[in-house]
Short mmCIF file of C-alpha atoms in Angstrom, two decimals:
data_model
loop_
_atom_site.label_atom_id
_atom_site.label_comp_id
_atom_site.label_asym_id
_atom_site.label_seq_id
_atom_site.Cartn_x
_atom_site.Cartn_y
_atom_site.Cartn_z
CA UNK Q 292 -8.20 -12.92 -22.41
CA UNK Q 293 -6.82 -16.82 -22.53
CA UNK Q 294 -3.66 -17.74 -21.25
CA UNK Q 295 -2.41 -21.12 -21.31
CA UNK Q 296 0.17 -23.20 -19.04
CA UNK Q 297 1.21 -26.68 -19.67
CA UNK Q 298 -1.65 -27.80 -17.40
CA UNK Q 299 -4.19 -25.12 -16.93
CA UNK Q 300 -5.92 -22.84 -19.17
CA UNK Q 301 -7.42 -18.96 -17.81
CA UNK Q 302 -10.55 -17.89 -19.70
CA UNK Q 303 -11.53 -14.83 -18.27
CA UNK Q 304 -12.09 -15.61 -14.21
CA UNK Q 305 -12.30 -19.57 -15.11
CA UNK Q 306 -9.50 -21.98 -15.24
CA UNK Q 307 -9.50 -25.24 -17.08
CA UNK Q 308 -7.45 -27.52 -14.94
CA UNK Q 309 -6.39 -30.34 -17.00
CA UNK Q 310 -4.70 -32.04 -13.89
CA UNK Q 311 -7.63 -32.15 -11.81
CA UNK Q 312 -10.28 -32.66 -14.87
CA UNK Q 313 -12.63 -29.60 -13.64
CA UNK Q 314 -13.40 -26.30 -14.52
CA UNK Q 315 -12.98 -23.89 -11.37
CA UNK Q 316 -13.43 -20.39 -10.81
CA UNK Q 317 -10.78 -18.16 -9.73
CA UNK Q 318 -11.16 -18.77 -5.81
CA UNK Q 319 -10.79 -22.75 -6.69
CA UNK Q 320 -14.41 -23.57 -6.34
CA UNK Q 321 -15.69 -26.46 -9.11
CA UNK Q 322 -18.09 -24.96 -11.86
CA UNK Q 323 -20.56 -27.39 -12.77
CA UNK Q 324 -20.24 -28.99 -15.91
CA UNK Q 325 -21.81 -32.09 -17.21
CA UNK Q 326 -19.60 -34.81 -18.16
CA UNK Q 327 -19.57 -34.97 -21.75
CA UNK Q 328 -19.38 -31.15 -22.04
CA UNK Q 329 -16.53 -31.33 -19.87
CA UNK Q 330 -14.89 -33.78 -22.34
CA UNK Q 331 -15.71 -31.59 -25.02
CA UNK Q 332 -14.14 -28.76 -23.25
CA UNK Q 333 -10.84 -30.64 -22.44
CA UNK Q 334 -10.33 -31.38 -25.97
CA UNK Q 335 -10.42 -27.92 -27.16
CA UNK Q 336 -8.62 -26.78 -24.49
CA UNK Q 337 -5.56 -29.35 -25.26
CA UNK Q 338 -5.91 -28.25 -28.91
CA UNK Q 339 -6.25 -24.54 -27.95
CA UNK Q 340 -5.46 -22.31 -30.73
CA UNK Q 341 -6.43 -25.00 -33.35
CA UNK Q 342 -9.53 -25.74 -35.25
CA UNK Q 343 -11.09 -28.85 -34.17
CA UNK Q 344 -13.27 -30.55 -36.43
CA UNK Q 345 -17.10 -31.49 -35.46
CA UNK Q 346 -16.79 -35.18 -36.36
CA UNK Q 347 -13.44 -35.50 -34.50
CA UNK Q 348 -15.38 -34.13 -31.41
CA UNK Q 349 -18.18 -36.39 -31.78
CA UNK Q 350 -16.08 -39.04 -32.43
CA UNK Q 351 -13.69 -38.46 -28.84
CA UNK Q 352 -16.74 -37.61 -26.95
CA UNK Q 353 -19.43 -39.50 -27.94
CA UNK Q 354 -17.49 -42.70 -29.21
CA UNK Q 355 -19.82 -45.34 -26.97
CA UNK Q 356 -23.15 -44.30 -28.33
CA UNK Q 357 -24.92 -43.03 -31.56
CA UNK Q 358 -26.10 -39.19 -30.92
CA UNK Q 359 -26.99 -36.45 -33.52
CA UNK Q 360 -25.15 -32.90 -33.84
CA UNK Q 361 -27.71 -31.39 -31.55
CA UNK Q 362 -25.60 -32.98 -28.51
CA UNK Q 363 -22.44 -31.21 -29.59
CA UNK Q 364 -24.58 -28.17 -30.18
CA UNK Q 365 -26.05 -28.25 -26.13
CA UNK Q 366 -22.54 -28.96 -24.99
CA UNK Q 367 -21.08 -25.96 -26.63
CA UNK Q 368 -23.83 -23.74 -24.83
CA UNK Q 369 -23.44 -25.58 -21.42
CA UNK Q 370 -19.53 -24.52 -22.13
CA UNK Q 371 -20.45 -21.09 -22.97
CA UNK Q 372 -22.64 -20.63 -20.03
CA UNK Q 373 -20.08 -22.03 -17.64
CA UNK Q 374 -17.42 -20.15 -18.78
CA UNK Q 375 -19.47 -16.77 -18.25
CA UNK Q 376 -18.89 -13.60 -19.81
CA UNK Q 377 -15.29 -14.75 -21.57
CA UNK Q 378 -16.98 -17.74 -23.14
CA UNK Q 379 -18.46 -16.00 -26.22
CA UNK Q 380 -15.18 -14.38 -27.42
CA UNK Q 381 -12.80 -17.44 -26.35
CA UNK Q 382 -15.06 -20.15 -27.79
CA UNK Q 383 -15.22 -19.53 -31.64
CA UNK Q 384 -17.49 -21.40 -33.67
CA UNK Q 385 -16.33 -21.84 -37.49
CA UNK Q 386 -19.72 -22.36 -39.60
CA UNK Q 387 -19.85 -26.25 -40.71
CA UNK Q 388 -16.26 -27.11 -39.84
CA UNK Q 389 -15.93 -27.00 -35.60
CA UNK Q 390 -14.71 -24.90 -32.97
CA UNK Q 391 -11.56 -23.14 -31.59
CA UNK Q 392 -10.39 -21.92 -28.24
CA UNK Q 393 -8.47 -18.68 -29.30
CA UNK Q 394 -5.16 -18.22 -27.60
CA UNK Q 395 -4.27 -14.53 -26.92
CA UNK Q 396 -6.95 -13.37 -29.43
CA UNK Q 397 -5.17 -14.94 -32.28
CA UNK Q 398 -6.63 -18.12 -33.75
CA UNK Q 399 -4.51 -20.62 -35.55
CA UNK Q 400 -6.41 -22.22 -38.39
CA UNK Q 401 -5.67 -25.08 -39.97
CA UNK Q 402 -5.99 -26.10 -43.47
CA UNK Q 403 -8.87 -28.09 -44.50
CA UNK Q 404 -7.49 -31.50 -45.78
CA UNK Q 405 -9.78 -33.45 -48.47
CA UNK Q 406 -9.09 -36.58 -50.08
CA UNK Q 407 -7.71 -39.75 -48.58
CA UNK Q 408 -4.06 -39.07 -48.62
CA UNK Q 409 -2.67 -36.33 -46.06
CA UNK Q 410 0.89 -34.69 -46.26
CA UNK Q 411 2.59 -34.41 -42.98
CA UNK Q 412 3.05 -30.72 -44.17
CA UNK Q 413 -0.52 -30.48 -44.19
CA UNK Q 414 -1.48 -31.83 -40.78
CA UNK Q 415 -2.05 -28.55 -38.47
CA UNK Q 416 0.95 -27.88 -36.43
CA UNK Q 417 1.35 -26.02 -33.01
CA UNK Q 418 3.25 -22.49 -32.90
CA UNK Q 419 6.89 -22.95 -32.44
CA UNK Q 420 6.42 -21.17 -29.22
CA UNK Q 421 4.52 -23.74 -27.60
CA UNK Q 422 5.74 -25.68 -25.28
CA UNK Q 423 5.92 -29.53 -25.89
CA UNK Q 424 3.73 -31.43 -23.38
CA UNK Q 425 5.29 -33.99 -21.22
CA UNK Q 426 4.78 -37.27 -21.83
CA UNK Q 427 3.10 -36.61 -25.03
CA UNK Q 428 2.58 -39.21 -27.82
CA UNK Q 429 0.73 -40.64 -30.89
CA UNK Q 430 -0.03 -44.08 -31.51
CA UNK Q 431 0.38 -44.63 -35.20
CA UNK Q 432 -1.92 -47.47 -36.89
CA UNK Q 433 -0.03 -50.52 -36.61
CA UNK Q 434 0.52 -52.26 -39.95
CA UNK Q 435 -1.19 -55.47 -40.81
CA UNK Q 436 2.05 -57.77 -42.09
CA UNK Q 437 -0.46 -60.65 -42.89
CA UNK Q 438 -1.98 -58.79 -45.50
CA UNK Q 439 -5.23 -60.13 -45.00
CA UNK Q 440 -7.98 -57.37 -44.92
CA UNK Q 441 -10.08 -59.08 -42.61
CA UNK Q 442 -7.60 -58.80 -39.99
CA UNK Q 443 -7.59 -54.95 -40.59
CA UNK Q 444 -10.44 -54.41 -37.79
CA UNK Q 445 -8.23 -56.60 -34.95
CA UNK Q 446 -4.77 -54.38 -36.09
CA UNK Q 447 -6.95 -50.84 -35.90
CA UNK Q 448 -8.60 -52.17 -32.64
CA UNK Q 449 -5.14 -52.43 -31.30
CA UNK Q 450 -4.44 -49.12 -32.11
CA UNK Q 451 -7.39 -47.51 -30.78
CA UNK Q 452 -7.37 -49.21 -27.51
CA UNK Q 453 -3.99 -48.78 -26.88
CA UNK Q 454 -4.68 -44.78 -27.78
CA UNK Q 455 -7.60 -44.87 -24.90
CA UNK Q 456 -5.53 -46.74 -22.44
CA UNK Q 457 -2.38 -44.93 -22.67
CA UNK Q 458 -4.44 -41.78 -21.90
CA UNK Q 459 -4.70 -42.98 -18.73
CA UNK Q 460 -1.22 -42.84 -17.80
CA UNK Q 461 -1.04 -39.77 -15.28
CA UNK Q 462 0.41 -36.64 -16.76
CA UNK Q 463 -0.04 -38.33 -20.51
CA UNK Q 464 -0.78 -36.21 -23.70
CA UNK Q 465 -1.88 -38.48 -26.07
CA UNK Q 466 -3.08 -37.51 -29.75
CA UNK Q 467 -6.55 -38.62 -30.69
CA UNK Q 468 -7.16 -41.60 -33.03
CA UNK Q 469 -8.73 -39.23 -35.82
CA UNK Q 470 -5.37 -37.57 -36.41
CA UNK Q 471 -3.38 -40.92 -35.94
CA UNK Q 472 -5.10 -42.49 -38.72
CA UNK Q 473 -4.25 -39.96 -41.39
CA UNK Q 474 -0.97 -41.64 -41.18
CA UNK Q 475 -2.14 -45.03 -42.17
CA UNK Q 476 -0.25 -46.78 -44.50
CA UNK Q 477 2.36 -44.23 -44.92
CA UNK Q 478 6.21 -44.02 -44.22
CA UNK Q 479 6.72 -41.68 -41.79
CA UNK Q 480 9.52 -39.12 -40.34
CA UNK Q 481 9.29 -39.40 -36.56
CA UNK Q 482 10.86 -36.23 -36.15
CA UNK Q 483 8.85 -34.82 -38.48
CA UNK Q 484 5.64 -35.82 -36.58
CA UNK Q 485 7.12 -34.44 -33.37
CA UNK Q 486 7.28 -30.86 -35.03
CA UNK Q 487 4.11 -31.25 -36.85
CA UNK Q 488 2.21 -32.23 -33.81
CA UNK Q 489 4.12 -30.97 -30.87
CA UNK Q 490 4.77 -34.66 -29.47
CA UNK Q 491 7.60 -36.17 -27.84
CA UNK Q 492 7.33 -39.92 -28.72
CA UNK Q 493 5.85 -41.90 -31.38
CA UNK Q 494 4.68 -45.49 -31.07
CA UNK Q 495 4.58 -47.31 -33.96
CA UNK Q 496 4.36 -51.28 -34.85
CA UNK Q 497 3.20 -54.17 -36.85
CA UNK Q 498 0.97 -57.32 -36.39
CA UNK Q 499 1.20 -60.39 -37.93
CA UNK Q 500 -1.32 -63.28 -37.72
CA UNK Q 501 -0.47 -66.77 -39.15
CA UNK Q 502 -2.34 -70.20 -38.84
CA UNK Q 503 -1.13 -70.66 -35.54
CA UNK Q 504 0.78 -68.13 -34.03
CA UNK Q 505 0.56 -64.31 -33.39
CA UNK Q 506 2.96 -61.71 -33.76
CA UNK Q 507 3.08 -58.08 -32.52
CA UNK Q 508 6.22 -55.61 -32.83
CA UNK Q 509 6.09 -52.14 -31.22
CA UNK Q 510 8.84 -49.35 -30.99
CA UNK Q 511 8.55 -46.15 -29.42
CA UNK Q 512 10.97 -43.23 -30.78
CA UNK Q 513 11.95 -40.20 -29.04
CA UNK Q 514 10.88 -37.28 -31.67
CA UNK Q 515 13.76 -34.98 -30.90
CA UNK Q 516 16.88 -37.37 -31.34
CA UNK Q 517 14.93 -40.00 -33.71
CA UNK Q 518 16.38 -42.63 -31.76
CA UNK Q 519 14.90 -45.51 -30.18
CA UNK Q 520 13.58 -45.34 -26.73
CA UNK Q 521 11.94 -48.77 -26.26
CA UNK Q 522 11.18 -52.05 -28.49
CA UNK Q 523 9.22 -55.46 -27.57
CA UNK Q 524 7.90 -58.44 -29.20
CA UNK Q 525 5.29 -60.28 -28.36
CA UNK Q 526 4.74 -64.11 -29.99
CA UNK Q 527 2.22 -66.21 -28.72
CA UNK Q 528 -0.35 -68.86 -29.49
CA UNK Q 529 -3.04 -67.30 -31.78
CA UNK Q 530 -6.54 -67.37 -29.72
CA UNK Q 531 -9.62 -65.71 -29.21
CA UNK Q 532 -8.84 -62.36 -31.12
CA UNK Q 533 -10.77 -60.14 -28.45
CA UNK Q 534 -9.03 -61.73 -25.50
CA UNK Q 535 -5.71 -61.41 -27.09
CA UNK Q 536 -6.23 -57.90 -27.95
CA UNK Q 537 -7.31 -57.06 -24.43
CA UNK Q 538 -4.69 -58.73 -23.14
CA UNK Q 539 -1.82 -57.11 -25.55
CA UNK Q 540 -2.80 -53.81 -25.12
CA UNK Q 541 -2.80 -54.01 -21.35
CA UNK Q 542 0.72 -55.35 -21.79
CA UNK Q 543 1.79 -52.82 -23.81
CA UNK Q 544 0.28 -49.81 -21.83
CA UNK Q 545 1.52 -50.99 -18.60
CA UNK Q 546 5.22 -51.41 -20.30
CA UNK Q 547 5.08 -48.37 -21.94
CA UNK Q 548 4.01 -46.55 -18.53
CA UNK Q 549 7.34 -47.79 -16.80
CA UNK Q 550 9.60 -46.77 -20.28
CA UNK Q 551 7.88 -43.45 -20.51
CA UNK Q 552 8.57 -42.31 -16.62
CA UNK Q 553 11.95 -43.36 -17.22
CA UNK Q 554 12.41 -41.34 -20.30
CA UNK Q 555 10.86 -38.31 -18.62
CA UNK Q 556 12.56 -38.64 -15.76
CA UNK Q 557 16.17 -38.61 -17.81
CA UNK Q 558 14.87 -35.73 -19.52
CA UNK Q 559 13.97 -33.91 -16.13
CA UNK Q 560 17.64 -34.38 -14.99
CA UNK Q 561 18.81 -32.41 -17.72
CA UNK Q 562 16.30 -29.48 -17.43
CA UNK Q 563 18.18 -26.51 -15.50
CA UNK Q 564 14.57 -25.33 -14.04
CA UNK Q 565 12.68 -28.36 -13.99
CA UNK Q 566 8.79 -27.88 -13.44
CA UNK Q 567 6.02 -29.50 -11.18
CA UNK Q 568 5.73 -32.35 -13.66
CA UNK Q 569 9.64 -32.82 -14.30
CA UNK Q 570 9.75 -33.43 -10.59
CA UNK Q 571 6.75 -35.61 -10.38
CA UNK Q 572 8.56 -37.92 -13.02
CA UNK Q 573 11.57 -38.03 -11.25
CA UNK Q 574 9.94 -38.86 -7.73
CA UNK Q 575 8.08 -42.10 -9.97
CA UNK Q 576 11.41 -42.84 -11.06
CA UNK Q 577 12.89 -43.28 -7.87
CA UNK Q 578 10.15 -45.32 -6.50
CA UNK Q 579 10.57 -47.93 -9.10
CA UNK Q 580 13.83 -48.38 -8.01
CA UNK Q 581 12.72 -50.15 -4.85
CA UNK Q 582 11.68 -49.74 -1.37
CA UNK Q 583 14.28 -48.30 0.62
CA UNK Q 584 14.60 -45.54 3.01
CA UNK Q 585 17.00 -43.56 0.80
CA UNK Q 586 15.06 -44.09 -2.65
CA UNK Q 587 11.64 -43.24 -0.68
CA UNK Q 588 13.19 -40.15 0.71
CA UNK Q 589 14.64 -39.00 -2.47
CA UNK Q 590 11.59 -39.47 -4.07
CA UNK Q 591 9.21 -37.79 -1.14
CA UNK Q 592 11.71 -34.76 -2.09
CA UNK Q 593 10.60 -34.68 -5.78
CA UNK Q 594 6.91 -34.70 -4.88
CA UNK Q 595 7.21 -31.94 -2.18
CA UNK Q 596 9.04 -29.83 -4.79
CA UNK Q 597 6.54 -30.53 -7.35
CA UNK Q 598 3.62 -29.45 -4.87
CA UNK Q 599 5.43 -26.41 -3.69
CA UNK Q 600 5.66 -25.17 -7.27
CA UNK Q 601 1.89 -26.51 -8.29
CA UNK Q 602 -0.06 -27.62 -4.82
CA UNK Q 603 -3.06 -28.81 -7.44
CA UNK Q 604 -0.98 -31.22 -9.00
CA UNK Q 605 -3.11 -34.26 -8.29
CA UNK Q 606 -0.72 -36.81 -8.95
CA UNK Q 607 2.19 -35.50 -7.18
CA UNK Q 608 -0.38 -35.66 -4.11
CA UNK Q 609 -1.29 -39.41 -4.88
CA UNK Q 610 2.36 -40.01 -5.36
CA UNK Q 611 3.52 -38.22 -2.17
CA UNK Q 612 0.53 -40.44 -0.15
CA UNK Q 613 2.09 -43.70 -1.96
CA UNK Q 614 5.30 -42.85 -0.14
CA UNK Q 615 3.54 -43.23 3.57
CA UNK Q 616 1.90 -46.07 2.33
CA UNK Q 617 5.05 -47.57 1.36
CA UNK Q 618 7.05 -46.42 4.31
CA UNK Q 619 4.25 -47.70 6.74
CA UNK Q 620 3.70 -50.92 4.78
CA UNK Q 621 7.50 -51.82 4.52
CA UNK Q 622 7.74 -51.48 8.41
CA UNK Q 623 10.08 -48.61 7.88
CA UNK Q 624 9.29 -46.94 11.23
CA UNK Q 625 8.14 -47.61 14.47
CA UNK Q 626 4.64 -46.45 14.46
CA UNK Q 627 3.11 -47.54 10.76
CA UNK Q 628 -0.11 -45.72 12.07
CA UNK Q 629 1.13 -42.15 11.57
CA UNK Q 630 1.92 -42.64 8.14
CA UNK Q 631 -1.10 -44.84 7.16
CA UNK Q 632 -3.39 -41.90 8.82
CA UNK Q 633 -1.48 -39.33 6.78
CA UNK Q 634 -1.77 -41.33 3.38
CA UNK Q 635 -5.57 -41.57 3.91
CA UNK Q 636 -6.03 -38.22 4.88
CA UNK Q 637 -4.13 -36.87 1.66
CA UNK Q 638 -5.83 -39.52 -0.80
CA UNK Q 639 -9.22 -38.74 0.55
CA UNK Q 640 -8.37 -35.11 -0.27
CA UNK Q 641 -7.54 -36.19 -3.50
CA UNK Q 642 -10.57 -38.20 -4.16
CA UNK Q 643 -12.69 -35.18 -3.27
CA UNK Q 644 -11.44 -33.31 -6.09
CA UNK Q 645 -10.53 -36.25 -8.69
CA UNK Q 646 -13.30 -38.78 -7.50
CA UNK Q 647 -12.13 -41.11 -10.39
CA UNK Q 648 -8.63 -41.29 -9.93
CA UNK Q 649 -7.70 -45.29 -10.32
CA UNK Q 650 -4.66 -45.08 -8.25
CA UNK Q 651 -5.94 -43.07 -5.36
CA UNK Q 652 -8.78 -45.68 -4.90
CA UNK Q 653 -6.28 -48.36 -4.95
CA UNK Q 654 -3.70 -47.11 -2.54
CA UNK Q 655 -6.66 -46.01 -0.17
CA UNK Q 656 -7.74 -49.70 -0.34
CA UNK Q 657 -4.08 -50.85 0.43
CA UNK Q 658 -4.24 -48.36 3.70
CA UNK Q 659 -7.75 -49.78 4.79
CA UNK Q 660 -6.63 -53.55 4.19
CA UNK Q 661 -3.68 -52.75 6.46
CA UNK Q 662 -5.88 -51.05 9.13
CA UNK Q 663 -8.16 -54.02 9.85
CA UNK Q 664 -10.86 -52.79 7.17
CA UNK Q 665 -9.66 -55.32 4.70
CA UNK Q 666 -13.40 -55.92 3.11
CA UNK Q 667 -13.53 -52.18 2.29
CA UNK Q 668 -10.16 -51.88 1.16
CA UNK Q 669 -10.46 -55.04 -1.38
CA UNK Q 670 -13.77 -52.99 -2.68
CA UNK Q 671 -11.57 -49.97 -3.48
CA UNK Q 672 -9.18 -51.85 -5.36
CA UNK Q 673 -12.12 -53.27 -7.20
CA UNK Q 674 -13.36 -49.54 -7.92
CA UNK Q 675 -9.96 -48.63 -9.13
CA UNK Q 676 -10.15 -51.81 -11.87
CA UNK Q 677 -13.73 -50.62 -12.80
CA UNK Q 678 -11.59 -47.09 -13.39
CA UNK Q 679 -8.71 -48.34 -15.01
CA UNK Q 680 -9.01 -52.41 -15.74
CA UNK Q 681 -5.08 -52.10 -16.70
CA UNK Q 682 -4.10 -51.34 -13.26
CA UNK Q 683 -2.26 -54.59 -12.57
CA UNK Q 684 -1.18 -53.34 -8.90
CA UNK Q 685 -4.89 -53.24 -7.94
CA UNK Q 686 -5.01 -56.82 -8.38
CA UNK Q 687 -1.58 -57.68 -6.55
CA UNK Q 688 -3.24 -55.28 -3.73
CA UNK Q 689 -6.22 -57.89 -3.92
CA UNK Q 690 -4.36 -60.61 -3.39
CA UNK Q 691 -2.42 -58.93 -0.13
CA UNK Q 692 -6.13 -58.44 1.17
CA UNK Q 693 -6.91 -62.05 0.72
CA UNK Q 694 -3.75 -62.74 2.50
CA UNK Q 695 -4.78 -60.53 5.39
CA UNK Q 696 -8.19 -62.18 5.70
CA UNK Q 697 -6.53 -65.40 6.31
CA UNK Q 698 -7.24 -67.01 2.84
CA UNK Q 699 -3.79 -67.43 2.13
CA UNK Q 700 -4.58 -69.90 -0.83
CA UNK Q 701 -6.39 -67.49 -2.90
CA UNK Q 702 -3.63 -64.84 -3.20
CA UNK Q 703 -1.82 -66.40 -6.09
CA UNK Q 704 -4.81 -66.39 -8.41
CA UNK Q 705 -4.88 -62.70 -7.94
CA UNK Q 706 -1.09 -62.23 -8.56
CA UNK Q 707 -1.49 -64.34 -11.83
CA UNK Q 708 -3.81 -61.94 -13.17
CA UNK Q 709 -1.73 -58.86 -12.33
CA UNK Q 710 0.93 -60.90 -14.20
CA UNK Q 711 -1.16 -61.52 -17.18
CA UNK Q 712 -1.61 -57.77 -17.27
CA UNK Q 713 2.00 -56.61 -16.72
CA UNK Q 714 4.41 -59.46 -16.95
CA UNK Q 715 7.59 -57.01 -16.71
CA UNK Q 716 5.82 -54.73 -14.08
CA UNK Q 717 8.18 -52.43 -11.71
CA UNK Q 718 5.98 -53.77 -8.71
CA UNK Q 719 6.31 -57.27 -9.78
CA UNK Q 720 8.64 -57.74 -6.70
CA UNK Q 721 5.76 -56.82 -4.17
CA UNK Q 722 3.43 -59.25 -5.88
CA UNK Q 723 5.90 -62.28 -5.47
CA UNK Q 724 6.23 -61.60 -1.92
CA UNK Q 725 2.22 -61.18 -1.56
CA UNK Q 726 2.19 -65.17 -2.74
CA UNK Q 727 4.99 -65.92 -0.56
CA UNK Q 728 3.24 -64.44 2.50
CA UNK Q 729 0.26 -66.51 1.37
CA UNK Q 730 2.12 -69.59 1.30
CA UNK Q 731 3.73 -69.19 4.53
CA UNK Q 732 0.58 -68.40 6.13
CA UNK Q 733 -0.68 -72.14 5.01
CA UNK Q 734 2.32 -73.71 5.73
CA UNK Q 735 3.52 -74.29 2.25
CA UNK Q 736 7.06 -72.95 3.31
CA UNK Q 737 8.91 -74.33 0.46
CA UNK Q 738 6.67 -72.80 -2.15
CA UNK Q 739 7.10 -69.71 -0.20
CA UNK Q 740 10.71 -69.79 -0.44
CA UNK Q 741 10.66 -70.11 -4.32
CA UNK Q 742 8.30 -66.77 -4.17
CA UNK Q 743 10.24 -64.70 -1.72
CA UNK Q 744 13.32 -65.91 -3.89
CA UNK Q 745 11.90 -64.55 -7.16
CA UNK Q 746 10.89 -61.49 -5.40
CA UNK Q 747 14.50 -60.51 -4.64
CA UNK Q 748 15.53 -61.19 -7.84
CA UNK Q 749 13.17 -59.08 -9.56
CA UNK Q 750 14.39 -56.26 -6.98
CA UNK Q 751 16.68 -56.46 -4.29
CA UNK Q 752 16.20 -52.94 -3.32
CA UNK Q 753 13.53 -54.20 -0.80
CA UNK Q 754 14.29 -55.01 2.90
CA UNK Q 755 11.15 -56.59 3.93
CA UNK Q 756 11.34 -59.01 1.01
CA UNK Q 757 14.44 -60.26 2.39
CA UNK Q 758 13.30 -60.66 5.85
CA UNK Q 759 10.67 -62.87 4.77
CA UNK Q 760 12.68 -64.74 2.69
CA UNK Q 761 14.70 -65.34 5.55
CA UNK Q 762 11.65 -66.41 7.55
CA UNK Q 763 10.81 -69.01 5.17
CA UNK Q 764 14.59 -70.47 4.87
CA UNK Q 765 14.38 -70.73 8.51
CA UNK Q 766 11.48 -72.41 9.06
CA UNK Q 767 12.66 -75.04 6.14
CA UNK Q 768 15.40 -75.90 8.18
CA UNK Q 769 18.09 -73.72 5.92
CA UNK Q 770 19.52 -71.40 8.86
CA UNK Q 771 22.74 -70.78 7.71
CA UNK Q 772 21.06 -69.13 4.56
CA UNK Q 773 18.41 -67.75 6.54
CA UNK Q 774 20.81 -65.60 8.56
CA UNK Q 775 22.55 -64.16 5.24
CA UNK Q 776 19.23 -62.95 3.94
CA UNK Q 777 18.38 -61.32 7.18
CA UNK Q 778 22.14 -59.26 6.98
CA UNK Q 779 20.92 -58.19 3.50
CA UNK Q 780 17.92 -57.16 4.89
CA UNK Q 781 19.72 -54.96 7.56
CA UNK Q 782 22.01 -53.73 5.40
CA UNK Q 783 18.80 -51.88 3.35
CA UNK Q 784 17.32 -51.23 6.63
CA UNK Q 785 18.90 -51.24 10.18
CA UNK Q 786 16.16 -50.52 12.20
CA UNK Q 787 13.93 -53.58 11.61
CA UNK Q 788 13.25 -55.50 14.33
CA UNK Q 789 10.81 -58.29 15.18
CA UNK Q 790 9.05 -55.87 17.74
CA UNK Q 791 8.64 -53.34 14.91
CA UNK Q 792 7.27 -56.28 12.73
CA UNK Q 793 4.57 -57.09 15.27
CA UNK Q 794 3.58 -53.25 16.20
CA UNK Q 795 -0.29 -53.11 15.48
CA UNK Q 796 -0.23 -56.42 13.50
CA UNK Q 797 -2.50 -56.25 10.50
CA UNK Q 798 -4.28 -59.42 10.76
CA UNK Q 799 -5.13 -61.71 13.77
CA UNK Q 800 -3.83 -65.05 13.01
CA UNK Q 801 -2.15 -68.17 14.59
CA UNK Q 802 0.10 -68.30 11.12
CA UNK Q 803 1.85 -64.98 12.47
CA UNK Q 804 3.15 -66.81 15.45
CA UNK Q 805 5.32 -68.97 13.07
CA UNK Q 806 6.49 -65.96 10.92
CA UNK Q 807 7.93 -64.59 14.55
CA UNK Q 808 9.57 -68.00 15.48
CA UNK Q 809 11.25 -68.09 11.83
CA UNK Q 810 12.55 -64.30 12.49
CA UNK Q 811 14.21 -65.45 15.74
CA UNK Q 812 15.71 -68.56 14.00
CA UNK Q 813 16.99 -66.43 11.21
CA UNK Q 814 18.96 -63.84 13.27
CA UNK Q 815 16.56 -61.04 13.11
CA UNK Q 816 16.97 -58.65 16.14
CA UNK Q 817 14.59 -58.79 18.65
CA UNK Q 818 14.22 -55.12 19.14
#
């Protein structure tokens, strides 16, 4: 009746697609379902074979408003109608307790937990044969080391917001806050949690707030080995609690995004038969190494293989489009319009099926900005931020848009916002380069040198940053170092020329005449 994979569940002639967040029929057409009903179905699908309590469903799906149980009953009715003939036998009602999607006609019932203390052995566990989801994580309630009960709401808020924000990471599975909070105040064993809840990672931490300082410690543990994957400490002056909570959560979520991708890529390298998501994570890890023809070609291959295995994998499709955006943006080709057009076509196709995908909107914005539709591109990046306020890269691209509009003096403020959200981001070298371009466009050449130098220090595997660095150095009179920077750029991209850089210029500005002059002084080939 019901068959499951890591990314979809087949119920009769319907497919619950957890990658594209849609219910589809066998022909691939979307079966209409209202947002709240879909959210209920998605939760039940993720927990297929397990009882999901009514209170948990209400807390997860209607956390932003007060509703009665009638809303849940109505959503369940909508789901059954959408599932068709298979809906009633597959979706079980357990009176006064909750609902369950049945796996292979064998429900796996969880014990009723009563009282305020819950032993790990009492937490419902998935069957041993169930594969552990990629990038699966539980955020345990952070400990309040200050001991002040008045701070509990803040500490719990960090845990809850982080749970929500981590769920936005592509390919992630995050255990709901209700289950996570059953562990509050208890010593736990990460390996046991991994076995019981079928998750790969446990995030735990502590918060301590003194009179003038705020300190947060966090660590990520691999549940298979028990070893620490990552640890971080935030120590800063105490400020408005809510503002500080938003900033801390954003920084944690963005840092964890990169760390989890690296961890998943390492796992995939050891897999004898990688699946589509294994290949996706390996491709993302390649992208994070830098923008060179070699790294981008490797990443493109991973995404192509992922899409061959799973043509409907939205994340792989978006990442493949990012390769085209990167190739065109970095002038790694003689005619960037070809890659920009390919990326735009692919991203529009993704947004047709997944209209709320933040990175797809952001990358579409990056394409539009660099094909003379700057205001439209900035609007796409702002839409991405509405969908994911932690998407620091969107702030960076808005900064690029301001440069392309000829408003170079405004670039730095947008990059500063990106840095506030993600000060150790894997894309930080691009943001620094954007500020350098802004400074160069307003003839603040010495400042441009500093920003380009910082870009290269963060990641030397970006040829275009070396060429811009060489340009700025030449314009301030340091021709010898400028020529060394040019050679470093050519080692990464031997085909770069001034002629290529001038092909279909992204912006009409007299400032660009200075760019070409600086490149010639720095010894960049004319082409």
